Tab-separated table of C-alpha atoms in Angstrom:
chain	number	residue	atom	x	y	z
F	279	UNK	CA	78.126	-41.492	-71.207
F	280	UNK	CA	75.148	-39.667	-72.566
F	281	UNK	CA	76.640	-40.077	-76.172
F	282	UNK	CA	77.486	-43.505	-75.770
F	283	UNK	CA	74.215	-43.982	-74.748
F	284	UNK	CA	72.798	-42.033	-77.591
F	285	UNK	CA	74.648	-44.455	-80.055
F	286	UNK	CA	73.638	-47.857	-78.750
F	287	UNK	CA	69.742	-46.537	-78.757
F	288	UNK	CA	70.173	-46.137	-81.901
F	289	UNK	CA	71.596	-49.638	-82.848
F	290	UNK	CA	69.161	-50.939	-80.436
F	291	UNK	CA	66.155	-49.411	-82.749
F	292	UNK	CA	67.955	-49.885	-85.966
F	293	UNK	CA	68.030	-46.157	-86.761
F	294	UNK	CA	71.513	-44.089	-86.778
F	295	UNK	CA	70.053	-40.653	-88.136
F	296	UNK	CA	66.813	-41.009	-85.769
F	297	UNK	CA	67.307	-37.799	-83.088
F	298	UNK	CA	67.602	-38.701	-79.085
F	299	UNK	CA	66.708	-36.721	-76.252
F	300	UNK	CA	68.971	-37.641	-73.462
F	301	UNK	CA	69.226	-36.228	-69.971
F	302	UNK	CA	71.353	-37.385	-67.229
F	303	UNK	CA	69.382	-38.753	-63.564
F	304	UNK	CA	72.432	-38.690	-61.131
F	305	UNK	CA	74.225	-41.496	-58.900
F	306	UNK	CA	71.454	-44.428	-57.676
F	307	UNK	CA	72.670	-45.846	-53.999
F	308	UNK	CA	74.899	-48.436	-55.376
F	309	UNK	CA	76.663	-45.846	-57.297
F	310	UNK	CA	75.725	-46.547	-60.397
F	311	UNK	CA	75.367	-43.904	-62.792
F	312	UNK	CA	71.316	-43.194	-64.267
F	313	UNK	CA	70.477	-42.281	-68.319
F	314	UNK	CA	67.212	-42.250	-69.469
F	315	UNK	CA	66.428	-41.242	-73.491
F	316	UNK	CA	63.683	-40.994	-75.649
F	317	UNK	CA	64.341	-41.794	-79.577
F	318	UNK	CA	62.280	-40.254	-82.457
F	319	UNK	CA	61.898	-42.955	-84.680
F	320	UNK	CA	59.433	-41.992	-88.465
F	321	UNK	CA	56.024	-43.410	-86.627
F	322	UNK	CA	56.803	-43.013	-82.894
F	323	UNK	CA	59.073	-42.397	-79.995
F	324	UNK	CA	60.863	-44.641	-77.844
F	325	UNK	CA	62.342	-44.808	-74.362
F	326	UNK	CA	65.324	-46.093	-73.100
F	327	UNK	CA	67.896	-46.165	-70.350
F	328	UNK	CA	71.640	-46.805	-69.453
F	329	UNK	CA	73.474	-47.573	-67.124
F	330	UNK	CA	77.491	-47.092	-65.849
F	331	UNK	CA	79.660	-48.211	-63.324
F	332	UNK	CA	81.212	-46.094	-60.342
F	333	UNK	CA	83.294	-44.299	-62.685
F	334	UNK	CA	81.435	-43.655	-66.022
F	335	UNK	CA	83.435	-45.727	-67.711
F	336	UNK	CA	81.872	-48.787	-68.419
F	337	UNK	CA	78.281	-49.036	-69.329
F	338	UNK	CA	76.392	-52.357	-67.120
F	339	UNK	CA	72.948	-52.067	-68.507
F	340	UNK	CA	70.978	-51.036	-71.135
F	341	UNK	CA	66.830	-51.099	-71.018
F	342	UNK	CA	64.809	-50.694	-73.947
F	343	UNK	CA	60.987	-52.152	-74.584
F	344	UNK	CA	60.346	-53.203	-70.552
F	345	UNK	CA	63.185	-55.427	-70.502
F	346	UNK	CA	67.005	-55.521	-70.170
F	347	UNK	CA	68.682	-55.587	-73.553
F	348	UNK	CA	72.491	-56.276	-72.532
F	349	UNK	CA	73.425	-57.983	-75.674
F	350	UNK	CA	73.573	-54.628	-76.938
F	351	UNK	CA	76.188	-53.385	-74.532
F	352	UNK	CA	79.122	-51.558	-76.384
F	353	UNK	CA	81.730	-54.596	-76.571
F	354	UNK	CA	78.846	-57.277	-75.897
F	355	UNK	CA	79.414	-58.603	-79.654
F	356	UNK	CA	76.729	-59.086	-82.196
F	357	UNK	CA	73.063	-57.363	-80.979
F	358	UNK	CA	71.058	-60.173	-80.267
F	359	UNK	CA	73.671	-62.948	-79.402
F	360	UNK	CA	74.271	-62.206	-75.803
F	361	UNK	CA	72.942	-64.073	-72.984
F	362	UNK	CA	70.088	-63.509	-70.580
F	363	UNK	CA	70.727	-60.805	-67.987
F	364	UNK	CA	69.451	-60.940	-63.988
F	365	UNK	CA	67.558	-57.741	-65.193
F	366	UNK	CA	65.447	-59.592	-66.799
F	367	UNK	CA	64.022	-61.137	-63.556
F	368	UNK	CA	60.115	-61.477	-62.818
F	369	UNK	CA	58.326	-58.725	-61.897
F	370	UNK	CA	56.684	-59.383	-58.258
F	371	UNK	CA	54.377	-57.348	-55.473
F	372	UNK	CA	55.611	-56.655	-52.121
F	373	UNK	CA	52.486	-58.287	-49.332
F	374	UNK	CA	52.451	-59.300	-45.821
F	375	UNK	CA	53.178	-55.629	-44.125
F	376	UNK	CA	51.209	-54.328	-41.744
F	377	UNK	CA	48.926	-51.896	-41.882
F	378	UNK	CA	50.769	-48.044	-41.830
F	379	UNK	CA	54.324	-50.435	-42.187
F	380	UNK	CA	57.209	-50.270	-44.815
F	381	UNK	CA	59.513	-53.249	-45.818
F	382	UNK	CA	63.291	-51.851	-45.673
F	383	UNK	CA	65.515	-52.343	-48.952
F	384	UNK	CA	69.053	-52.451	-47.610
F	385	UNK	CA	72.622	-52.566	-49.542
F	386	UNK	CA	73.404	-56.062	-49.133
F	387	UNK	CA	71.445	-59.597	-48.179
F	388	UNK	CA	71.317	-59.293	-44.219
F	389	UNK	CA	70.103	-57.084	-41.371
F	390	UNK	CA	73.670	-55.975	-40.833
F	391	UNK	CA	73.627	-54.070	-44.208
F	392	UNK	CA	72.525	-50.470	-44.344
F	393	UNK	CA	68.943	-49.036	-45.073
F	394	UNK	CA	68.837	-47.405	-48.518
F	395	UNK	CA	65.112	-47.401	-49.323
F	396	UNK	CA	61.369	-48.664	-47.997
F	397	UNK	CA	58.434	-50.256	-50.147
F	398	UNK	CA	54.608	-50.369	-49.160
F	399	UNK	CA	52.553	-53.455	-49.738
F	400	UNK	CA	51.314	-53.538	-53.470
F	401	UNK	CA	54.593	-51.629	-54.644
F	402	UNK	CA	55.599	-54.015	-57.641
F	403	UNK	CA	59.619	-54.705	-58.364
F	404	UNK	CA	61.410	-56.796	-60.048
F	405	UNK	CA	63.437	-59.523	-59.003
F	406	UNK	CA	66.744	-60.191	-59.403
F	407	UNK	CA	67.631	-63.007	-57.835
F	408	UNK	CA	67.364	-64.386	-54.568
F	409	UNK	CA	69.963	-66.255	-51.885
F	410	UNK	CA	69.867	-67.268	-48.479
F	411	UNK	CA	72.154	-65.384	-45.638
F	412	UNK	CA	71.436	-66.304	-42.255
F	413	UNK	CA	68.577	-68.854	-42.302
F	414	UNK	CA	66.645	-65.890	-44.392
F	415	UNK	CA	66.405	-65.782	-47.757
F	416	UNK	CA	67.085	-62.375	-49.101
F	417	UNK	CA	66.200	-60.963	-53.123
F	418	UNK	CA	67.664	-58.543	-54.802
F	419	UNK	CA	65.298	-56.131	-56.460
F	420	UNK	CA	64.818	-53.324	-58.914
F	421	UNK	CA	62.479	-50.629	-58.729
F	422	UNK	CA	60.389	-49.951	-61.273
F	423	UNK	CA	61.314	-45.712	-61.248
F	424	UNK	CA	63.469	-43.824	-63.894
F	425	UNK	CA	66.708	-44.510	-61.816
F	426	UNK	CA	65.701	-48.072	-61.435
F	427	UNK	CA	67.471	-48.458	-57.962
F	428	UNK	CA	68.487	-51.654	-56.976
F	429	UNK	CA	68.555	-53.047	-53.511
F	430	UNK	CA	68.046	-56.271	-51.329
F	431	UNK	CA	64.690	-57.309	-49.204
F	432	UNK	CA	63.437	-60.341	-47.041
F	433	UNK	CA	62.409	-62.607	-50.195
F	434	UNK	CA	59.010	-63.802	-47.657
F	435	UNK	CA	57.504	-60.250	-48.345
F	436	UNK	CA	57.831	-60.576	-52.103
F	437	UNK	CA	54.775	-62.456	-54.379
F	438	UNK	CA	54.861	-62.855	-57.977
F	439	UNK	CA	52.478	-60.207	-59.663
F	440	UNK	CA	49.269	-61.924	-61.362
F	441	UNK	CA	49.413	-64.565	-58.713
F	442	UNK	CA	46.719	-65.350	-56.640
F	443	UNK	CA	47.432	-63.718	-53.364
F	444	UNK	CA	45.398	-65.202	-50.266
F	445	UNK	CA	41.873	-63.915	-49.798
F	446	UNK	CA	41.982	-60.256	-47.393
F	447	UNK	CA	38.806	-58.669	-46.394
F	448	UNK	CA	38.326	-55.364	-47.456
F	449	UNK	CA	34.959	-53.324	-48.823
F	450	UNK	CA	34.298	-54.004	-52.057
F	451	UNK	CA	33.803	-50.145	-53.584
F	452	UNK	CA	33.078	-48.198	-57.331
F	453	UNK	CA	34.901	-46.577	-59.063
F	454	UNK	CA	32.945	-43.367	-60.411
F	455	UNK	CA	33.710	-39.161	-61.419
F	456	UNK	CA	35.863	-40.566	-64.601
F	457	UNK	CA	35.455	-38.338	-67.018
F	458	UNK	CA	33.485	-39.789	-70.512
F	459	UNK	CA	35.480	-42.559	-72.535
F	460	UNK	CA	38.411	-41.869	-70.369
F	461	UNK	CA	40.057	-44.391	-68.188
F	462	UNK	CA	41.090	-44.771	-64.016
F	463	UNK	CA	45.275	-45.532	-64.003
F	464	UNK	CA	45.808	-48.701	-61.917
F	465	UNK	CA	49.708	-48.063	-60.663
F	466	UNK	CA	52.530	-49.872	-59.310
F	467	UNK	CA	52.292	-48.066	-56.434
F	468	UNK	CA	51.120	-45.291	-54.312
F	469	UNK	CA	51.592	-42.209	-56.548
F	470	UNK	CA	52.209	-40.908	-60.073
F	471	UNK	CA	55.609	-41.934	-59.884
F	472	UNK	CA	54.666	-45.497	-60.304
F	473	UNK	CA	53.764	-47.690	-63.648
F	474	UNK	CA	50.610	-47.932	-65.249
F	475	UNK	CA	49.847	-51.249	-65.089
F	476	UNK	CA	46.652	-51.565	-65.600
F	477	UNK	CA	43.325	-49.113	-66.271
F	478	UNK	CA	39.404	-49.409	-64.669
F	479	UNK	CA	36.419	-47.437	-66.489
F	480	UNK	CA	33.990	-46.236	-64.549
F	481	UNK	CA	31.193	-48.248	-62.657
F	482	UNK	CA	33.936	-51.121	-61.889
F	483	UNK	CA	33.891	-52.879	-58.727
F	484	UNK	CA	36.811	-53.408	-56.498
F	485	UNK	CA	37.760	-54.492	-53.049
F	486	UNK	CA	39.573	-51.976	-51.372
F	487	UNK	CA	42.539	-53.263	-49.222
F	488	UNK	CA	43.737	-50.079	-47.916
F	489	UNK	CA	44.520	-46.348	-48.309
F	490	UNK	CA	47.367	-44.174	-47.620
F	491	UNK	CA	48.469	-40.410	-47.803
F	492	UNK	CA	51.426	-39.827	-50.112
F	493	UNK	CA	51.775	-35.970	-50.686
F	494	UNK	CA	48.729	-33.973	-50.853
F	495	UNK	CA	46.924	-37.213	-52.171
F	496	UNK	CA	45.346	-39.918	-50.965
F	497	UNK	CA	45.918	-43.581	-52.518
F	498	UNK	CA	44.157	-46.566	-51.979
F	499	UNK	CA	45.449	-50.455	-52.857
F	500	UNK	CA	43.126	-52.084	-54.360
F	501	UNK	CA	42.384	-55.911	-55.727
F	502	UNK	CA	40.184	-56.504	-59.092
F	503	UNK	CA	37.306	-58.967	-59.109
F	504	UNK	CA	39.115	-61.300	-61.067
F	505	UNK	CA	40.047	-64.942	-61.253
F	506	UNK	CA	43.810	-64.108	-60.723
F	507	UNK	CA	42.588	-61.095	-58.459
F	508	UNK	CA	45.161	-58.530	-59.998
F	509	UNK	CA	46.314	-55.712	-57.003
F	510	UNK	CA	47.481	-52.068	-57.810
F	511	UNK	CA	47.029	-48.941	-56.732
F	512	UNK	CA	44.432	-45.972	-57.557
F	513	UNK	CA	43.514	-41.995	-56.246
F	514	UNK	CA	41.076	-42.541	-53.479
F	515	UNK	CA	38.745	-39.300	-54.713
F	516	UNK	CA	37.549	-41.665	-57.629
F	517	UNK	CA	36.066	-44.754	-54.971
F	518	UNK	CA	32.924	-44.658	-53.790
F	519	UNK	CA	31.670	-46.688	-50.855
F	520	UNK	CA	34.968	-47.317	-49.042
F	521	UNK	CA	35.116	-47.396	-45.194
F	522	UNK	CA	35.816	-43.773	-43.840
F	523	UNK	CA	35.367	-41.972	-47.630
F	524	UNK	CA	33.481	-39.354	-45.332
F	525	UNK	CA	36.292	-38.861	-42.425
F	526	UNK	CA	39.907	-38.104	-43.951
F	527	UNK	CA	42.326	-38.897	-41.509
F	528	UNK	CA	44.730	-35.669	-39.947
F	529	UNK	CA	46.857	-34.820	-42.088
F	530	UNK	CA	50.998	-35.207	-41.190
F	531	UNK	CA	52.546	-33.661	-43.868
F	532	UNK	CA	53.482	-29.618	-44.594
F	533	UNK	CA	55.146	-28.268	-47.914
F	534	UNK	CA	57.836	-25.239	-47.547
F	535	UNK	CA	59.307	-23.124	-50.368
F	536	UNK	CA	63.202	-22.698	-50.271
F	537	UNK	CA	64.397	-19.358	-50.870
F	538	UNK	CA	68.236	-18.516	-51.221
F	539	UNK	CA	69.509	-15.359	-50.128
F	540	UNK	CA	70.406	-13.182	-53.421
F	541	UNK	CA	73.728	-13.733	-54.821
F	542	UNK	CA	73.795	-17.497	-53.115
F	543	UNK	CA	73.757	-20.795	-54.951
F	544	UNK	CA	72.402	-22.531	-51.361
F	545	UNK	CA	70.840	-22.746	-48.144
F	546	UNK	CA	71.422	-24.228	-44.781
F	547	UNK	CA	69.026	-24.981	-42.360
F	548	UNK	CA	67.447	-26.978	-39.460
F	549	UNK	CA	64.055	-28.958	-39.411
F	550	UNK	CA	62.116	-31.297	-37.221
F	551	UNK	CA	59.948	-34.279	-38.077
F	552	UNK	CA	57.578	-35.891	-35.752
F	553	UNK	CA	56.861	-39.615	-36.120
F	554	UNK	CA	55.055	-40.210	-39.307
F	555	UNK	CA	55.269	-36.690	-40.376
F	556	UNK	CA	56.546	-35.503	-44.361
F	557	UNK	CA	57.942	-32.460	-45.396
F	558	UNK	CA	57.872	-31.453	-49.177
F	559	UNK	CA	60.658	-28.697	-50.267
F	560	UNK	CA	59.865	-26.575	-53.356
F	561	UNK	CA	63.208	-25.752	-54.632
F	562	UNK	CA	62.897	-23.667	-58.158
F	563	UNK	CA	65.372	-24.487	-60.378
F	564	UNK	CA	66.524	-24.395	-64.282
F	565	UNK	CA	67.746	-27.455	-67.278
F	566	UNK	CA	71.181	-27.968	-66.755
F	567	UNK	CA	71.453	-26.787	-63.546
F	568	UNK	CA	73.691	-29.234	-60.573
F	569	UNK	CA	71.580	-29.983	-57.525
F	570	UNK	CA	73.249	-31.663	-54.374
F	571	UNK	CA	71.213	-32.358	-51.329
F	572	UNK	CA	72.772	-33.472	-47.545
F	573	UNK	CA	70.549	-33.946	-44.582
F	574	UNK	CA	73.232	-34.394	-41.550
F	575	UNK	CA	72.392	-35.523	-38.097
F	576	UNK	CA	69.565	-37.554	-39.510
F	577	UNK	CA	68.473	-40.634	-37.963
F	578	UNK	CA	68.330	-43.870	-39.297
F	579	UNK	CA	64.664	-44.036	-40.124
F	580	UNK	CA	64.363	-40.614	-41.820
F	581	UNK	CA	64.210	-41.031	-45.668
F	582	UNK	CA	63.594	-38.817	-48.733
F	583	UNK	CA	63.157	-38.475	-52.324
F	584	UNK	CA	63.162	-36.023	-55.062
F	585	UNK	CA	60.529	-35.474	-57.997
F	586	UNK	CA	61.121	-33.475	-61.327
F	587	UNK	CA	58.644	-30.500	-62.106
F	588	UNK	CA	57.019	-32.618	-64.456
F	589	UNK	CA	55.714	-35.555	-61.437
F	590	UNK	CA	58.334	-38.373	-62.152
F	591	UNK	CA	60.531	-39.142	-59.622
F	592	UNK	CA	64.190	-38.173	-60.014
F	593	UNK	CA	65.125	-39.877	-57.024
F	594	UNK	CA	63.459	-42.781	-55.616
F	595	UNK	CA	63.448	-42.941	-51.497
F	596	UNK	CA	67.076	-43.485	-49.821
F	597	UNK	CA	68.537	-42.815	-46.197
F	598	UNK	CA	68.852	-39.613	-45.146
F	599	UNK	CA	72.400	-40.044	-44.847
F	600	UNK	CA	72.686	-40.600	-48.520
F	601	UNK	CA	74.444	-37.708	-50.224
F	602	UNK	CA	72.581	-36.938	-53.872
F	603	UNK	CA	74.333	-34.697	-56.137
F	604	UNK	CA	72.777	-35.068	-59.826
F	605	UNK	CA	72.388	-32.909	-63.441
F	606	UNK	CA	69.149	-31.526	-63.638
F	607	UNK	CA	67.088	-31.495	-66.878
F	608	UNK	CA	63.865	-29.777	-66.102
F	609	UNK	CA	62.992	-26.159	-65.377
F	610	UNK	CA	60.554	-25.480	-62.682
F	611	UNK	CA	59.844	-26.673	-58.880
F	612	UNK	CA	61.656	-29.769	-57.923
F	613	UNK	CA	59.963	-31.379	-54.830
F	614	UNK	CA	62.362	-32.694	-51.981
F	615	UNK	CA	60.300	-35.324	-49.689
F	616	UNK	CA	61.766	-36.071	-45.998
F	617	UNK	CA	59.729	-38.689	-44.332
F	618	UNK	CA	60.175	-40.158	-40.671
F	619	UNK	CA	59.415	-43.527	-40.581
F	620	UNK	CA	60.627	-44.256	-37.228
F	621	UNK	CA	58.260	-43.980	-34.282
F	622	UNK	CA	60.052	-40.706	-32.765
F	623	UNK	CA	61.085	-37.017	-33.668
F	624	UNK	CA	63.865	-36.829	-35.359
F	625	UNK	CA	66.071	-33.425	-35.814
F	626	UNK	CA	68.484	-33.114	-38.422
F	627	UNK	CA	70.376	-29.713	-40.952
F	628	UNK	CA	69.972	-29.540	-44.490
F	629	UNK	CA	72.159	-28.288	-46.404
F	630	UNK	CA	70.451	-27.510	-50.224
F	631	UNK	CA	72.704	-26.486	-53.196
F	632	UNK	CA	71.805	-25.526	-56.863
F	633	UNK	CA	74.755	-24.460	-59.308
């Protein structure tokens, strides 16, 4: 796969000698296989992605330049000539949730599907399509995360980004403590993880429509003093003004190291979560390495995800009963976040591998 991949990168940019990094991002919830790469080209670098069926045999996707590039699947015919792919769908902004609340992304178009993910308001996706099941009218989407997993929400929670959404009060705040001719990153969505999509200097004016702790940081949504009143997300510590910038609230979330005992390749434990609660597991390991992570006995509204050393997220957030077993391509502390969504403790074992 990861040569494959390599090759039609290279068609793609129209330069067979150029050199590729590659690395290899695991299984996504559909069971889809994940490649990301990055091409040296004379003047610049490029990155791009694949992706492969169940079994590795087939690539289904290829991403290059923010937009799905199928015609240049292996066995697609001439690059260029192929026809427009789903992928290729409108990018839109998930609204409407209450305060604190997440919309569910579940396997199929219905409520009888499973839950494989959850989105706050102002997370942007893209759309895939959309079809009606039950009265509802359900769209598939795409995250916009290195794995790019793919899933299906309640299409009235979706809005097309750049639209004008309808007026929400909300303090209108500064944004100040940028440092000189730099920049404040407007993102996709609550955390590094996210897309730049935008940037704010210092001394611009915003309306703040919310904040919201994810990790040891705290993120606020806000909406630009525009005419199409463009929404994304920024770090709180660079806001002035907003309601309660004095009075953080308490704090839910803990971080534990994981330590195996010398001469293992894994650990097995038990854990707790009260409602709302995170726990972040640092989890040391090396490039090449296999991780596999199983949370058993976990309830329905527990999720997690996993971040590389370097920030980016390896795995975007899927159901606790979801088994992850993926390559590894970074040294250093990967972060394993469980959250409980649900409005109860939940108990559950992990059981943590790295070979």
């Amino acid at each position: 796969m990861i040569n494959e991949c390599s090759s039609v990168g290279q068609t793609y940019f129209r330069d067979f000698t150029a050199r590729t990094d590659m690395r290899y991002n695991g299984q996504r919830v559909d069971g889809t296989h994940a490649i990301n790469g990055r091409i040296f080209l004379e003047t610049r670098f490029e990155d791009f992605a694949c992706s492969y069926n169940r079994n590795g045999r087939r690539m289904t996707e290829f991403f290059a330049e923010g937009r799905v590039q199928n015609a240049f699947l292996p066995g697609a015919g001439s690059a260029g000539q192929g026809s427009s792919n789903a992928g290729q769908g409108s990018v839109v902004q998930v609204t409407g949730l209450r305060q604190g609340d997440t919309l569910n992304v579940r396997s199929g178009p219905g409520t009888n599907n499973r839950i494989v993910g959850a989105l706050s308001n102002g997370t942007s996706v893209r759309n895939l399509g959309c079809q009606m099941q039950g009265g509802t009218r359900w769209c598939q989407i795409e995250m916009m995360t290195d794995m790019r997993e793919r899933g299906w929400v309640a299409g009235r929670y979706l809005t097309l980004a750049g639209a004008a959404p309808a007026p929400e009060a909300g303090p209108v705040v500064r944004v100040t403590g940028v440092a000189a001719n730099d920049v404040l990153n407007v993102r996709a969505g609550p955390g590094t993880r996210y897309g730049v999509i935008g940037a704010l200097p210092n001394g611009a004016s915003v309306r703040n429509l919310g904040c919201q702790t994810q990790g040891a940081a705290r993120w606020c949504q806000i909406e630009m003093m525009t005419d199409i009143r463009e929404r994304g997300w920024v770090n709180a510590r660079f806001l002035t003004g907003q309601a309660g910038q004095a009075t953080q609230l308490p704090s839910l979330s803990r971080t534990q190291r994981i330590r195996f005992q010398p001469g293992a390749s894994g650990t097995e434990f038990s854990d707790s979560l009260p409602a709302g609660a995170t726990v972040t597991y640092l989890l040391g390991a090396r490039n090449g390495q296999t991780l596999s992570v199983e949370l058993a006995g976990a309830a329905p509204n527990l999720f997690y995800r996993i971040f590389n050393p370097d920030g980016r997220e390896l795995l975007g957030a899927v159901n606790a009963g979801r088994f992850y077993r993926g390559q590894l391509w970074q040294s250093g502390d990967y972060r394993i976040e469980v959250m409980n969504r649900g409005g109860r403790s939940v108990s559950y074992t992990a059981l943590i591998r790295v070979r």
